[in-house]
mmCIF file of C-alpha atoms in Angstrom:
data_model
loop_
_atom_site.group_PDB
_atom_site.id
_atom_site.type_symbol
_atom_site.label_atom_id
_atom_site.label_comp_id
_atom_site.label_asym_id
_atom_site.label_seq_id
_atom_site.Cartn_x
_atom_site.Cartn_y
_atom_site.Cartn_z
ATOM 1 C CA UNK A 1 -6.349 -12.936 16.033
ATOM 2 C CA UNK A 2 -9.325 -14.325 17.920
ATOM 3 C CA UNK A 3 -11.467 -14.219 14.748
ATOM 4 C CA UNK A 4 -8.793 -16.093 12.780
ATOM 5 C CA UNK A 5 -8.560 -18.729 15.461
ATOM 6 C CA UNK A 6 -12.310 -19.133 15.624
ATOM 7 C CA UNK A 7 -12.638 -19.379 11.851
ATOM 8 C CA UNK A 8 -9.807 -21.977 11.812
ATOM 9 C CA UNK A 9 -11.483 -24.084 14.432
ATOM 10 C CA UNK A 10 -14.802 -23.965 12.648
ATOM 11 C CA UNK A 11 -13.102 -25.116 9.427
ATOM 12 C CA UNK A 12 -13.966 -21.989 7.469
ATOM 13 C CA UNK A 13 -10.296 -21.171 6.787
ATOM 14 C CA UNK A 14 -7.154 -23.213 6.832
ATOM 15 C CA UNK A 15 -3.768 -21.826 7.912
ATOM 16 C CA UNK A 16 -0.820 -23.128 5.955
ATOM 17 C CA UNK A 17 2.679 -23.956 7.148
ATOM 18 C CA UNK A 18 4.780 -20.967 8.268
ATOM 19 C CA UNK A 19 7.006 -19.740 5.419
ATOM 20 C CA UNK A 20 9.842 -17.401 6.526
ATOM 21 C CA UNK A 21 10.223 -15.907 3.027
ATOM 22 C CA UNK A 22 6.510 -15.013 2.782
ATOM 23 C CA UNK A 23 6.662 -13.591 6.344
ATOM 24 C CA UNK A 24 9.678 -11.422 5.430
ATOM 25 C CA UNK A 25 7.944 -10.106 2.301
ATOM 26 C CA UNK A 26 4.686 -9.288 4.095
ATOM 27 C CA UNK A 27 6.559 -7.850 7.122
ATOM 28 C CA UNK A 28 8.493 -5.423 4.895
ATOM 29 C CA UNK A 29 5.332 -4.208 3.178
ATOM 30 C CA UNK A 30 3.559 -3.849 6.557
ATOM 31 C CA UNK A 31 6.492 -2.002 8.112
ATOM 32 C CA UNK A 32 6.720 0.435 5.209
ATOM 33 C CA UNK A 33 2.963 1.033 5.384
ATOM 34 C CA UNK A 34 3.192 1.789 9.113
ATOM 35 C CA UNK A 35 6.082 4.175 8.515
ATOM 36 C CA UNK A 36 4.036 5.903 5.834
ATOM 37 C CA UNK A 37 1.162 6.369 8.305
ATOM 38 C CA UNK A 38 3.481 7.882 10.892
ATOM 39 C CA UNK A 39 5.008 10.246 8.309
ATOM 40 C CA UNK A 40 1.561 11.214 7.043
ATOM 41 C CA UNK A 41 0.419 12.161 10.522
ATOM 42 C CA UNK A 42 3.570 14.092 11.220
ATOM 43 C CA UNK A 43 3.202 15.957 7.919
ATOM 44 C CA UNK A 44 0.034 17.543 9.268
ATOM 45 C CA UNK A 45 2.179 19.669 11.514
ATOM 46 C CA UNK A 46 3.834 21.266 8.471
ATOM 47 C CA UNK A 47 0.873 21.844 6.161
ATOM 48 C CA UNK A 48 -2.808 22.606 6.671
ATOM 49 C CA UNK A 49 -5.434 19.950 6.159
ATOM 50 C CA UNK A 50 -6.662 21.023 2.653
ATOM 51 C CA UNK A 51 -3.099 21.092 1.341
ATOM 52 C CA UNK A 52 -2.472 17.685 2.902
ATOM 53 C CA UNK A 53 -5.541 16.299 1.091
ATOM 54 C CA UNK A 54 -4.333 17.651 -2.231
ATOM 55 C CA UNK A 55 -0.812 16.206 -1.715
ATOM 56 C CA UNK A 56 -2.229 12.846 -0.674
ATOM 57 C CA UNK A 57 -4.621 12.579 -3.690
ATOM 58 C CA UNK A 58 -1.864 13.600 -6.166
ATOM 59 C CA UNK A 59 0.590 10.966 -5.013
ATOM 60 C CA UNK A 60 -0.839 8.099 -7.131
ATOM 61 C CA UNK A 61 -0.818 9.951 -10.474
ATOM 62 C CA UNK A 62 2.697 11.236 -9.688
ATOM 63 C CA UNK A 63 3.929 7.701 -9.065
ATOM 64 C CA UNK A 64 2.243 6.439 -12.225
ATOM 65 C CA UNK A 65 3.972 9.196 -14.209
ATOM 66 C CA UNK A 66 7.358 8.411 -12.634
ATOM 67 C CA UNK A 67 6.866 4.689 -13.387
ATOM 68 C CA UNK A 68 6.160 5.553 -17.017
ATOM 69 C CA UNK A 69 9.198 7.867 -17.330
ATOM 70 C CA UNK A 70 11.680 5.573 -15.561
ATOM 71 C CA UNK A 71 10.553 2.081 -16.576
ATOM 72 C CA UNK A 72 8.233 2.737 -19.527
ATOM 73 C CA UNK A 73 5.403 0.864 -17.743
ATOM 74 C CA UNK A 74 1.812 1.794 -18.357
ATOM 75 C CA UNK A 75 -0.893 0.582 -15.964
ATOM 76 C CA UNK A 76 -3.969 -1.169 -17.256
ATOM 77 C CA UNK A 77 -6.715 1.044 -18.604
ATOM 78 C CA UNK A 78 -9.026 0.154 -15.675
ATOM 79 C CA UNK A 79 -6.373 1.319 -13.201
ATOM 80 C CA UNK A 80 -5.775 4.522 -15.129
ATOM 81 C CA UNK A 81 -9.491 5.261 -15.301
ATOM 82 C CA UNK A 82 -9.802 4.745 -11.494
ATOM 83 C CA UNK A 83 -6.915 7.124 -10.845
ATOM 84 C CA UNK A 84 -7.692 9.859 -13.277
ATOM 85 C CA UNK A 85 -11.440 10.030 -12.516
#
């Protein structure tokens, strides 16, 4: 927060008018991300660390496959290359 205030006062960045709709959208994404972090850390109690690493790294390909099966959406080739490599 201090860095944002300092950059604003120096004129490096400009903060726009508060928009409740944008705040709600960003808040929901941030809250879900925080919940995911808590669940990830609690999952370490149930599985060992190597298994946790495998599960975590296989999540993105699994979601891409589900997205293709349910909505027939295919990510861009650059995204696919980054995931599959």
